[in-house]
Coordinates of C-alpha atoms and ligand atoms in Angstrom, one line a residue:
M204 CA 0.0 0.0 0.0
D205 CA 1.4 3.4 -1.0
E206 CA 0.9 5.0 2.3
F207 CA 3.5 6.7 4.5
D208 CA 3.7 8.8 7.6
V209 CA 5.2 11.7 5.7
V210 CA 5.7 12.4 2.0
V211 CA 8.4 14.9 1.1
V212 CA 8.3 16.6 -2.2
G213 CA 11.7 17.5 -3.7
G214 CA 15.1 16.0 -2.6
G215 CA 17.1 19.2 -2.6
S216 CA 18.8 21.0 0.3
G217 CA 15.7 21.4 2.4
G218 CA 14.0 18.2 1.4
S219 CA 17.0 16.0 1.9
A220 CA 17.4 17.2 5.5
V221 CA 13.7 16.8 6.3
A222 CA 13.4 13.4 4.8
G223 CA 16.7 12.1 6.3
R224 CA 15.9 13.4 9.8
L225 CA 12.3 12.1 9.8
A226 CA 13.4 8.6 8.6
E227 CA 16.1 8.6 11.3
A228 CA 13.4 9.4 13.9
G229 CA 11.5 6.2 12.8
K230 CA 8.9 7.8 10.6
R231 CA 8.0 6.0 7.3
V232 CA 9.0 8.6 4.7
C233 CA 8.5 8.8 1.0
L234 CA 10.8 11.2 -0.9
L235 CA 9.6 12.2 -4.3
E236 CA 12.2 13.8 -6.6
A237 CA 11.8 14.8 -10.2
G238 CA 15.4 14.3 -11.3
G239 CA 17.9 11.5 -11.0
R240 CA 20.2 10.1 -8.3
N241 CA 23.0 12.6 -9.1
N242 CA 25.8 10.4 -7.9
G243 CA 28.1 10.3 -11.0
M244 CA 31.5 12.0 -11.3
R245 CA 30.0 15.0 -13.1
I246 CA 28.2 15.9 -9.8
T247 CA 30.8 14.7 -7.3
T248 CA 33.8 16.3 -9.0
P249 CA 33.7 19.9 -7.7
G250 CA 35.4 21.5 -10.8
M251 CA 32.9 19.9 -13.2
L252 CA 30.3 22.4 -12.1
A253 CA 31.6 24.6 -14.9
I254 CA 30.4 22.0 -17.5
P255 CA 26.7 22.4 -18.4
N256 CA 24.7 19.5 -17.1
K257 CA 21.1 19.5 -18.5
A258 CA 20.1 16.4 -16.6
A259 CA 20.8 18.0 -13.3
N260 CA 19.7 21.6 -14.0
Y261 CA 16.3 23.0 -14.9
M262 CA 18.1 26.0 -16.6
Y263 CA 15.1 28.3 -16.2
D264 CA 14.8 31.7 -17.9
T265 CA 13.2 34.7 -16.4
V266 CA 10.7 36.9 -18.2
P267 CA 12.4 40.0 -19.8
Q268 CA 13.7 42.2 -17.0
K269 CA 13.0 45.9 -17.4
G270 CA 15.7 46.7 -14.9
L271 CA 18.2 44.8 -17.0
N272 CA 17.5 46.6 -20.3
G273 CA 14.8 44.1 -21.2
R274 CA 17.2 41.1 -21.1
V275 CA 16.0 37.6 -20.1
G276 CA 17.8 36.4 -17.0
Y277 CA 19.1 32.9 -16.4
Q278 CA 18.0 30.9 -13.4
P279 CA 19.9 27.6 -13.0
R280 CA 18.2 25.2 -10.4
G281 CA 19.3 21.8 -9.4
K282 CA 17.3 18.8 -10.5
G283 CA 17.8 15.4 -8.9
L284 CA 18.8 14.3 -5.4
G285 CA 20.6 17.1 -3.7
G286 CA 18.7 19.7 -5.8
S287 CA 20.7 22.9 -6.2
S288 CA 23.3 21.6 -3.6
A289 CA 24.3 19.1 -6.4
I290 CA 25.2 21.9 -8.9
N291 CA 26.1 24.9 -6.7
A292 CA 29.4 26.4 -6.0
M293 CA 29.6 24.7 -2.5
V294 CA 30.4 28.0 -0.7
Y295 CA 29.4 27.4 2.9
I296 CA 27.9 30.6 4.3
R297 CA 25.0 31.1 6.8
G298 CA 24.3 34.8 6.4
N299 CA 24.6 37.4 9.1
K300 CA 23.3 37.2 12.7
W301 CA 21.3 40.3 12.0
D302 CA 19.3 38.4 9.3
Y303 CA 17.8 35.9 11.7
D304 CA 17.3 38.5 14.5
N305 CA 15.4 40.5 11.9
W306 CA 13.2 37.5 11.0
A307 CA 12.4 37.2 14.7
A308 CA 11.7 41.0 14.8
L309 CA 9.3 40.5 11.8
G310 CA 7.3 38.1 13.9
C311 CA 9.0 34.8 13.1
T312 CA 9.2 33.7 16.7
G313 CA 11.9 31.1 17.3
W314 CA 14.1 32.2 14.4
A315 CA 16.5 34.6 16.0
Y316 CA 20.2 33.9 15.5
A317 CA 20.4 32.2 19.0
D318 CA 17.5 29.9 17.9
V319 CA 18.9 28.9 14.6
L320 CA 22.6 28.5 15.5
P321 CA 22.1 25.1 17.2
Y322 CA 20.5 23.8 14.0
F323 CA 23.4 25.0 11.8
K324 CA 25.7 23.3 14.3
R325 CA 23.6 20.1 14.3
A326 CA 23.8 19.9 10.5
E327 CA 27.5 20.6 10.3
H328 CA 30.6 18.5 10.3
N329 CA 33.3 21.1 10.1
V330 CA 36.8 19.8 9.6
R331 CA 38.1 22.6 11.9
G332 CA 36.3 20.9 14.8
E333 CA 33.6 21.9 17.3
S334 CA 33.4 25.4 18.7
Q335 CA 30.9 28.0 19.9
Y336 CA 29.9 28.5 16.2
H337 CA 30.5 25.1 14.6
G338 CA 29.5 21.5 14.8
D339 CA 31.7 18.5 14.0
D340 CA 29.5 15.5 14.1
G341 CA 26.6 16.5 11.7
P342 CA 26.1 15.0 8.3
L343 CA 27.0 18.0 6.2
W344 CA 30.8 18.1 5.6
V345 CA 32.3 21.6 5.6
S346 CA 36.0 21.6 4.5
D347 CA 38.8 24.0 3.9
Q348 CA 39.7 24.1 0.2
K349 CA 42.3 21.5 -0.8
Y350 CA 43.7 23.5 -3.7
M351 CA 44.0 27.2 -4.0
N352 CA 44.7 29.2 -7.1
E353 CA 47.4 31.8 -6.6
G354 CA 45.0 34.5 -8.0
S355 CA 42.6 33.8 -5.1
L356 CA 45.3 34.3 -2.6
A357 CA 46.4 37.5 -4.4
F358 CA 42.7 38.8 -4.2
V359 CA 42.7 38.4 -0.4
E360 CA 46.1 40.1 -0.2
A361 CA 44.8 42.9 -2.4
A362 CA 41.9 43.5 -0.1
Q363 CA 44.3 43.6 2.9
Q364 CA 46.4 46.1 1.0
L365 CA 43.4 48.3 0.8
Q366 CA 43.1 48.2 4.6
L367 CA 40.1 45.9 4.5
P368 CA 40.2 43.3 7.3
I369 CA 40.9 39.6 6.8
N370 CA 38.4 37.1 8.1
A371 CA 39.3 33.5 8.6
D372 CA 35.7 32.4 9.4
F373 CA 32.7 34.2 7.8
N374 CA 30.4 32.1 9.9
G375 CA 32.0 32.9 13.2
E376 CA 32.0 35.9 15.5
K377 CA 32.0 38.4 12.6
Q378 CA 31.0 38.3 9.0
E379 CA 32.8 41.4 7.8
G380 CA 36.1 41.0 6.0
F381 CA 37.8 39.2 3.2
G382 CA 39.2 35.7 2.9
L383 CA 38.9 32.1 1.6
Y384 CA 35.5 30.3 1.6
Q385 CA 34.9 27.0 3.3
V386 CA 33.1 24.6 1.1
T387 CA 30.6 21.7 1.4
Q388 CA 33.0 19.0 0.4
K389 CA 34.3 15.8 1.9
D390 CA 37.8 14.6 1.0
G391 CA 37.8 16.6 -2.3
E392 CA 34.3 15.6 -3.4
R393 CA 31.1 17.7 -3.5
W394 CA 29.0 17.0 -0.4
S395 CA 25.4 17.7 -1.5
A396 CA 22.5 17.6 1.0
A397 CA 21.5 14.2 -0.5
R398 CA 24.9 12.8 0.2
A399 CA 24.6 14.1 3.8
Y400 CA 21.1 13.0 4.6
V401 CA 19.6 10.6 2.0
E402 CA 22.4 8.4 0.6
P403 CA 23.3 7.1 4.1
R404 CA 19.7 5.7 4.4
R405 CA 19.6 4.1 0.9
G406 CA 17.9 0.8 1.3
S407 CA 16.5 1.6 4.7
A408 CA 12.9 0.5 5.3
N409 CA 12.0 3.9 6.5
L410 CA 12.9 5.9 3.5
D411 CA 11.4 5.2 0.1
T412 CA 13.2 7.4 -2.4
R413 CA 11.5 7.7 -5.8
I414 CA 13.4 9.5 -8.5
G415 CA 12.2 10.6 -12.0
V416 CA 8.8 11.5 -10.6
T417 CA 7.2 14.9 -11.1
V418 CA 4.8 15.9 -8.4
Q419 CA 1.7 17.5 -10.1
K420 CA -0.5 18.3 -7.2
L421 CA -1.3 17.8 -3.5
E422 CA -4.5 15.8 -2.7
I423 CA -6.7 17.8 -0.4
E424 CA -9.9 16.5 1.3
D425 CA -12.0 18.6 3.6
G426 CA -9.2 21.1 4.1
R427 CA -6.5 18.5 4.9
V428 CA -3.7 17.3 2.7
T429 CA -4.0 13.5 2.4
G430 CA -1.4 12.7 -0.3
V431 CA 0.4 13.7 -3.4
T432 CA -0.1 12.9 -7.1
Y433 CA 2.9 12.6 -9.3
S434 CA 3.5 11.8 -13.0
I435 CA 6.0 9.3 -14.2
G436 CA 6.1 9.3 -18.0
K437 CA 2.5 9.4 -19.1
R438 CA 1.2 7.6 -15.9
R439 CA -0.1 9.3 -12.8
R440 CA 0.1 7.8 -9.3
T441 CA -1.0 8.9 -5.9
V442 CA 0.8 8.3 -2.6
K443 CA -1.0 8.8 0.7
A444 CA 0.4 10.6 3.7
R445 CA -1.1 9.7 7.1
G446 CA 0.7 12.4 9.0
G447 CA 1.4 15.1 6.4
V448 CA 3.2 16.4 3.4
V449 CA 6.4 18.5 3.3
L450 CA 6.9 20.6 0.2
S451 CA 10.6 21.2 -0.5
A452 CA 10.6 21.8 -4.3
G453 CA 12.5 25.1 -4.0
A454 CA 11.7 28.8 -4.4
F455 CA 10.3 28.4 -7.9
N456 CA 8.6 25.0 -7.8
S457 CA 7.1 25.0 -4.3
P458 CA 4.8 28.0 -5.1
Q459 CA 4.1 26.3 -8.5
I460 CA 2.9 23.1 -6.8
L461 CA 0.8 25.1 -4.2
M462 CA -0.8 27.0 -7.1
L463 CA -1.4 23.8 -9.1
S464 CA -3.1 22.4 -6.0
G465 CA -5.5 25.4 -5.6
I466 CA -3.5 27.3 -3.0
G467 CA -2.5 30.8 -4.3
P468 CA -3.9 34.0 -5.6
A469 CA -7.5 33.2 -6.5
Q470 CA -7.7 35.3 -9.6
H471 CA -4.5 33.8 -11.1
L472 CA -5.7 30.3 -10.3
K473 CA -9.1 30.9 -12.0
E474 CA -7.3 32.2 -15.1
H475 CA -5.7 28.7 -15.3
G476 CA -9.0 27.0 -14.6
I477 CA -7.8 25.7 -11.2
E478 CA -10.3 25.3 -8.5
V479 CA -9.5 27.6 -5.5
V480 CA -8.9 25.7 -2.2
A481 CA -7.4 28.6 -0.4
D482 CA -7.0 32.2 -1.7
R483 CA -3.4 33.0 -0.7
Q484 CA -2.1 36.2 -2.3
A485 CA 1.5 35.7 -0.9
V486 CA 2.0 32.4 -2.7
G487 CA 4.5 33.2 -5.5
A488 CA 4.9 36.8 -4.3
D489 CA 7.9 38.4 -2.6
L490 CA 10.5 36.8 -4.8
Q491 CA 13.9 38.1 -3.7
D492 CA 17.2 37.3 -5.3
H493 CA 20.8 38.5 -5.1
I494 CA 21.4 40.8 -8.1
D495 CA 25.1 40.5 -9.0
Y496 CA 27.6 42.2 -11.3
V497 CA 30.7 40.4 -12.5
S498 CA 33.7 42.6 -13.2
S499 CA 36.2 40.9 -15.4
W500 CA 39.9 41.4 -16.3
E501 CA 42.2 39.7 -18.9
S502 CA 45.7 38.8 -17.7
D503 CA 48.8 37.3 -19.2
N504 CA 49.4 35.2 -16.1
K505 CA 49.1 31.5 -16.9
G506 CA 48.7 30.6 -13.2
L507 CA 45.1 31.6 -13.5
I508 CA 42.4 29.3 -15.0
G509 CA 42.4 29.8 -18.7
S510 CA 40.6 28.7 -21.8
T511 CA 43.6 28.0 -24.0
L512 CA 45.1 24.8 -25.4
A513 CA 47.5 24.7 -22.5
G514 CA 44.8 25.5 -20.0
N515 CA 42.6 22.7 -21.4
I516 CA 45.4 20.2 -21.2
R517 CA 46.0 21.3 -17.6
M518 CA 42.3 20.7 -16.8
A519 CA 42.3 17.2 -18.5
K520 CA 45.3 16.3 -16.3
A521 CA 43.5 17.7 -13.3
I522 CA 40.5 15.4 -14.0
I523 CA 42.9 12.4 -14.0
E524 CA 44.5 13.6 -10.8
H525 CA 41.0 14.0 -9.2
R526 CA 39.9 10.5 -10.2
R527 CA 43.1 9.1 -8.7
K528 CA 43.6 11.2 -5.5
R529 CA 40.6 13.6 -5.1
T530 CA 43.1 16.5 -5.1
G531 CA 44.2 19.3 -7.3
I532 CA 42.5 21.9 -9.5
M533 CA 39.3 19.8 -9.9
T534 CA 38.5 20.4 -6.3
T535 CA 37.9 24.1 -7.0
P536 CA 34.6 25.7 -6.3
Y537 CA 35.8 28.5 -8.7
A538 CA 34.5 31.0 -6.1
E539 CA 37.5 30.3 -3.9
A540 CA 37.8 33.6 -2.1
G541 CA 35.5 36.5 -1.3
G542 CA 34.3 38.9 1.3
F543 CA 31.6 40.9 3.0
W544 CA 31.6 44.7 3.4
T545 CA 29.3 47.7 4.0
V546 CA 29.2 50.3 1.2
M547 CA 26.1 52.3 2.2
P548 CA 25.7 54.5 5.2
D549 CA 23.3 53.1 7.9
A550 CA 23.4 49.5 6.7
P551 CA 22.8 47.2 9.7
A552 CA 25.2 44.6 8.3
P553 CA 27.5 44.2 5.3
D554 CA 25.5 45.0 2.2
I555 CA 27.7 43.6 -0.5
Q556 CA 29.3 40.1 -0.9
W557 CA 32.2 39.4 -3.3
H558 CA 33.1 36.1 -5.0
F559 CA 36.5 36.1 -6.6
V560 CA 36.9 33.6 -9.6
P561 CA 40.4 33.0 -11.0
A562 CA 39.0 32.8 -14.6
M563 CA 37.1 35.1 -17.0
L564 CA 33.4 34.6 -16.6
E565 CA 30.8 35.7 -19.1
D566 CA 27.1 35.0 -19.0
H567 CA 27.2 32.5 -16.1
G568 CA 30.0 30.6 -17.9
R569 CA 27.7 29.9 -20.9
T570 CA 30.0 31.9 -23.2
T571 CA 33.6 30.7 -23.3
V572 CA 36.2 33.5 -23.1
K573 CA 39.6 32.7 -24.6
G574 CA 42.7 33.4 -22.6
Y575 CA 43.5 34.0 -19.0
G576 CA 42.0 36.4 -16.5
F577 CA 39.9 36.7 -13.4
S578 CA 36.4 37.9 -12.4
L579 CA 35.0 39.5 -9.3
H580 CA 31.3 39.2 -8.4
A581 CA 29.7 41.9 -6.3
C582 CA 26.1 41.2 -5.2
V583 CA 23.5 43.2 -3.2
L584 CA 22.9 41.3 0.0
R585 CA 19.5 42.6 1.0
P586 CA 17.8 43.8 -2.1
E587 CA 14.6 45.8 -1.9
S588 CA 13.1 44.8 -5.3
R589 CA 10.4 42.1 -5.2
G590 CA 9.3 39.8 -7.9
T591 CA 6.9 36.9 -8.6
V592 CA 6.5 33.3 -9.6
R593 CA 3.4 32.5 -11.5
L594 CA 2.0 29.5 -13.4
A595 CA 2.7 29.3 -17.2
S596 CA 0.6 26.2 -17.5
R597 CA -1.2 23.5 -15.5
D598 CA 1.6 21.0 -15.9
A599 CA 4.3 20.9 -13.2
K600 CA 6.8 19.8 -15.9
D601 CA 6.6 23.2 -17.5
A602 CA 8.7 26.0 -16.1
P603 CA 6.8 28.5 -14.1
R604 CA 6.9 32.1 -15.1
I605 CA 9.7 33.7 -13.1
D606 CA 10.0 37.5 -12.7
P607 CA 12.7 38.5 -10.2
N608 CA 12.0 42.2 -11.1
F609 CA 15.6 42.9 -10.7
L610 CA 16.7 46.5 -9.9
D611 CA 13.1 47.7 -9.8
D612 CA 13.9 49.5 -6.6
D613 CA 16.5 52.3 -7.1
R614 CA 18.2 51.5 -3.8
D615 CA 19.5 48.2 -5.2
I616 CA 21.4 49.8 -8.1
A617 CA 22.7 52.5 -5.7
T618 CA 24.2 49.8 -3.5
L619 CA 25.5 47.7 -6.4
R620 CA 27.2 50.8 -7.9
E621 CA 29.3 51.2 -4.8
G622 CA 30.0 47.5 -4.7
V623 CA 31.3 47.5 -8.2
R624 CA 33.4 50.6 -7.5
L625 CA 35.0 48.8 -4.5
S626 CA 35.6 45.7 -6.7
H627 CA 37.7 47.9 -9.0
R628 CA 39.6 49.5 -6.1
I629 CA 40.5 46.1 -4.7
V630 CA 41.9 45.2 -8.1
E631 CA 43.9 48.4 -8.2
S632 CA 45.9 47.1 -5.2
P633 CA 49.5 45.9 -5.9
A634 CA 48.8 42.2 -5.3
L635 CA 46.4 42.1 -8.2
Q636 CA 48.2 44.7 -10.3
A637 CA 51.0 42.2 -10.4
Y638 CA 48.7 40.2 -12.7
N639 CA 48.8 43.1 -15.3
P640 CA 45.0 43.1 -15.5
K641 CA 43.1 44.6 -18.4
D642 CA 39.5 45.6 -17.7
R643 CA 37.2 43.9 -20.2
Y644 CA 34.6 46.6 -19.8
P645 CA 36.4 49.9 -19.3
I646 CA 34.2 52.9 -18.5
D647 CA 34.5 56.0 -16.3
L648 CA 33.5 54.4 -13.0
A649 CA 33.0 57.8 -11.4
D650 CA 30.1 58.5 -13.8
D651 CA 26.9 57.1 -12.3
A652 CA 25.1 57.0 -15.7
Q653 CA 27.8 55.0 -17.4
L654 CA 28.1 52.6 -14.5
D655 CA 24.4 52.1 -14.3
E656 CA 24.2 51.4 -18.0
L657 CA 27.0 48.8 -17.7
I658 CA 25.3 47.2 -14.7
R659 CA 21.9 47.0 -16.4
S660 CA 23.5 45.5 -19.5
R661 CA 25.4 42.8 -17.7
A662 CA 24.1 42.1 -14.2
D663 CA 22.1 39.0 -13.3
T664 CA 21.4 36.6 -10.4
V665 CA 24.0 34.9 -8.2
Y666 CA 21.5 32.1 -7.7
H667 CA 19.7 32.8 -4.4
P668 CA 16.0 33.1 -5.0
V669 CA 13.8 33.0 -1.8
G670 CA 10.6 34.3 -0.3
T671 CA 7.8 32.9 -2.5
C672 CA 6.2 31.0 0.4
R673 CA 7.2 33.4 3.0
M674 CA 7.0 32.7 6.7
G675 CA 5.4 35.2 9.1
P676 CA 3.0 35.8 11.9
G677 CA 0.2 37.2 9.9
E678 CA -2.8 35.4 8.4
D679 CA -1.6 36.5 4.9
D680 CA 1.8 34.9 5.3
V681 CA 2.1 31.5 3.6
V682 CA 3.6 29.5 6.5
D683 CA 3.6 30.2 10.2
P684 CA 6.8 30.1 12.3
T685 CA 6.5 26.3 12.5
L686 CA 6.6 26.2 8.7
K687 CA 3.0 25.0 8.6
V688 CA 0.9 26.2 5.6
R689 CA -2.0 28.4 6.6
G690 CA -5.4 27.5 5.2
V691 CA -4.9 23.7 5.0
E692 CA -4.0 21.0 7.5
G693 CA -1.2 18.5 7.2
L694 CA 1.1 20.6 5.0
W695 CA 4.6 22.2 5.7
V696 CA 7.1 24.0 3.5
A697 CA 10.8 23.5 4.0
D698 CA 13.1 25.1 1.5
A699 CA 14.4 28.6 0.5
S700 CA 11.0 29.8 -0.4
V701 CA 10.0 30.3 3.3
M702 CA 12.7 32.9 4.0
P703 CA 10.8 36.1 4.8
R704 CA 13.9 38.1 3.9
L705 CA 16.8 37.0 1.8
V706 CA 19.8 36.3 4.1
S707 CA 23.0 38.2 3.6
G708 CA 24.9 35.4 2.0
N709 CA 24.6 32.1 0.1
T710 CA 21.5 30.1 0.7
N711 CA 22.4 26.4 0.8
A712 CA 23.3 26.2 4.5
P713 CA 20.2 28.2 5.5
S714 CA 18.0 26.0 3.4
I715 CA 19.4 22.9 5.1
M716 CA 19.0 24.5 8.5
I717 CA 15.3 25.1 7.5
G718 CA 15.0 21.5 6.6
E719 CA 16.5 20.4 10.0
R720 CA 14.0 22.6 11.8
C721 CA 11.0 21.4 9.8
A722 CA 11.9 17.8 10.7
D723 CA 11.5 18.8 14.4
F724 CA 8.3 20.7 13.8
V725 CA 6.7 17.8 12.0
K726 CA 7.9 15.3 14.7
D727 CA 6.3 17.5 17.3
A728 CA 3.1 17.9 15.4
L729 CA 2.8 14.1 14.8
A730 CA 3.6 13.4 18.5
G731 CA 1.0 15.8 19.7
Ligands
FAD1053 C1 24.5 27.5 -9.9 C2 24.2 27.7 -8.5 C3 25.2 28.0 -7.6 C4 25.0 28.2 -6.2 N1 26.0 28.4 -5.4 C5 25.8 28.3 -4.1 C6 26.9 28.3 -3.1 O1 28.1 28.3 -3.5 N2 26.6 28.3 -1.8 C7 25.4 28.3 -1.3 O2 25.2 28.3 -0.1 N3 24.3 28.3 -2.2 C8 24.5 28.3 -3.5 N4 23.4 28.2 -4.4 C9 22.1 28.3 -3.8 C10 21.7 27.0 -3.0 O3 22.2 25.9 -3.6 C11 20.1 27.0 -3.0 O4 19.6 28.1 -2.4 C12 19.6 25.8 -2.2 O5 20.2 24.6 -2.7 C13 18.1 25.8 -2.3 O6 17.6 24.7 -1.6 P1 16.1 24.3 -1.7 O7 15.8 23.2 -0.8 O8 15.3 25.5 -1.6 O9 15.8 23.9 -3.3 P2 16.6 22.9 -4.2 O10 17.9 22.4 -3.6 O11 16.7 23.6 -5.5 O12 15.7 21.6 -4.3 C14 14.4 21.5 -4.9 C15 14.2 20.1 -5.4 O13 12.9 19.9 -5.7 C16 12.8 19.1 -6.9 N5 11.5 19.4 -7.5 C17 11.1 20.6 -8.0 N6 9.9 20.4 -8.6 C18 9.5 19.2 -8.3 C19 8.3 18.4 -8.7 N7 7.3 19.0 -9.3 N8 8.3 17.1 -8.3 C20 9.3 16.5 -7.7 N9 10.5 17.2 -7.4 C21 10.6 18.5 -7.7 C22 14.0 19.6 -7.7 O14 14.3 18.7 -8.7 C23 15.0 19.8 -6.6 O15 15.8 18.6 -6.4 C24 23.6 28.1 -5.7 C25 22.6 27.7 -6.6 C26 22.9 27.5 -8.0 C27 21.7 27.1 -8.8

């Protein structure tokens, strides 16, 4: 009989943590994942993230963005076990303490920094060992990088030469400063959320993991979610959930599935001929994402990662080294170094994050640039612009309509402008000038109009969409502070979509923390 205590929809960062923890606690769990197992070397070899992988990436497009001169943005999203943690850059960052204290101040009781820290620690296995800020016996491996490009070290030195502080732990006492990122890797391999929480339970009677199944809708009877219907090829099947369903399909697909199930803005659902179960205006609203500008320089320094014959031979050798020893260049997350700093007056916490990449990057790596060079991302950490996710059709296999509405709010471009200016000042320091860098997009940086035009013609996401099933205390918020969906019984959401405000940093660790917390909320609810 296809009946479980809990059905989890989506095996990404949040879903893997919920499913693994509930199964560990003795619940019978069914995990439904649209993609594959994601355990081949293209996923587990960190440096292979640069090679497009259609099987593991939805490769969504946005609607044309008026703030980006009408350009269509790119939104990669992970597909398959691990979700986006199987294709991401592995940078381990939690955000700023202020973010979580702000969530609590917004009415998300129980989500202040002091409340969430134990869950970050519970999840974590940090190779540096246990401390006030870190855990060392959780399932999620967090490692120092095994290989470091000399350009990344020069970037950190350049920041220091500009009197910016060095920070050896962005997830410790203070977030401010510049340094090397820790990564979600174990012994030189990518450590996705699925490797942490799902793979160890493979074959266990408590966890039935089904891959290649697309959840089409939730089954709702008398206001209670009783199960889930998925499609596999042309067939449809329904699995029953005695205790409840946890939706973890990510910031684009969780609101899509809610809307396909009749939970969302009534008018929009009616336009698609969907019967309204609960009129929830906030479903698919409040999309927030980190708008990011990549400055880029050519260099004649062959120590950088280059797209040349010699560079390609070096990479081929690196793949062989990685297969043999799990060491070398192929352990790179590309975003090896970075930092957090405040560029606007009155910001409560750093408002720009940098990712340094020792290669020239164009259009998310989709366009190859010949030669050697380096790139410096600067993104706006707490954007004011808000976008939407809406249905494009009644089939969950079709991409939803994604509109991040980037740079709609002028405060975002004002912040980004200052971030990009600081990027260039860092590169003017001696440590990076030694690389003889040549700006690929030279303009008069002091001229706001020229800089704005450059930003609008080249900026895009750095892959952190959140907010589309926001948590909050009000009746109009999608989930309450125990991640329970308002308006129906037996339904929780556990992924990046519940973040009421985008955190000041990368979003994998926070999504896993949300999954860890949801497992406890569901356990409590089923016990009570
Ligand atoms: C290219 C890229 C680089 C990134 N780099 C970093 C980084 O370096 N550090 C960091 O912290 N964060 C990074 N992120 C962001 C981070 O990985 C995500 O925020 C996080 O993984 C989101 O977790 P989630 O649980 O919300 O969703 P996801 O992990 O995306 O999981 C959603 C899952 O649901 C499944 N699903 C969706 N629809 C259905 C359906 N209808 N039926 C069944 N299953 C479904 C999907 O296939 C997917 O497996 C990056 C993201 C990308 C895309």
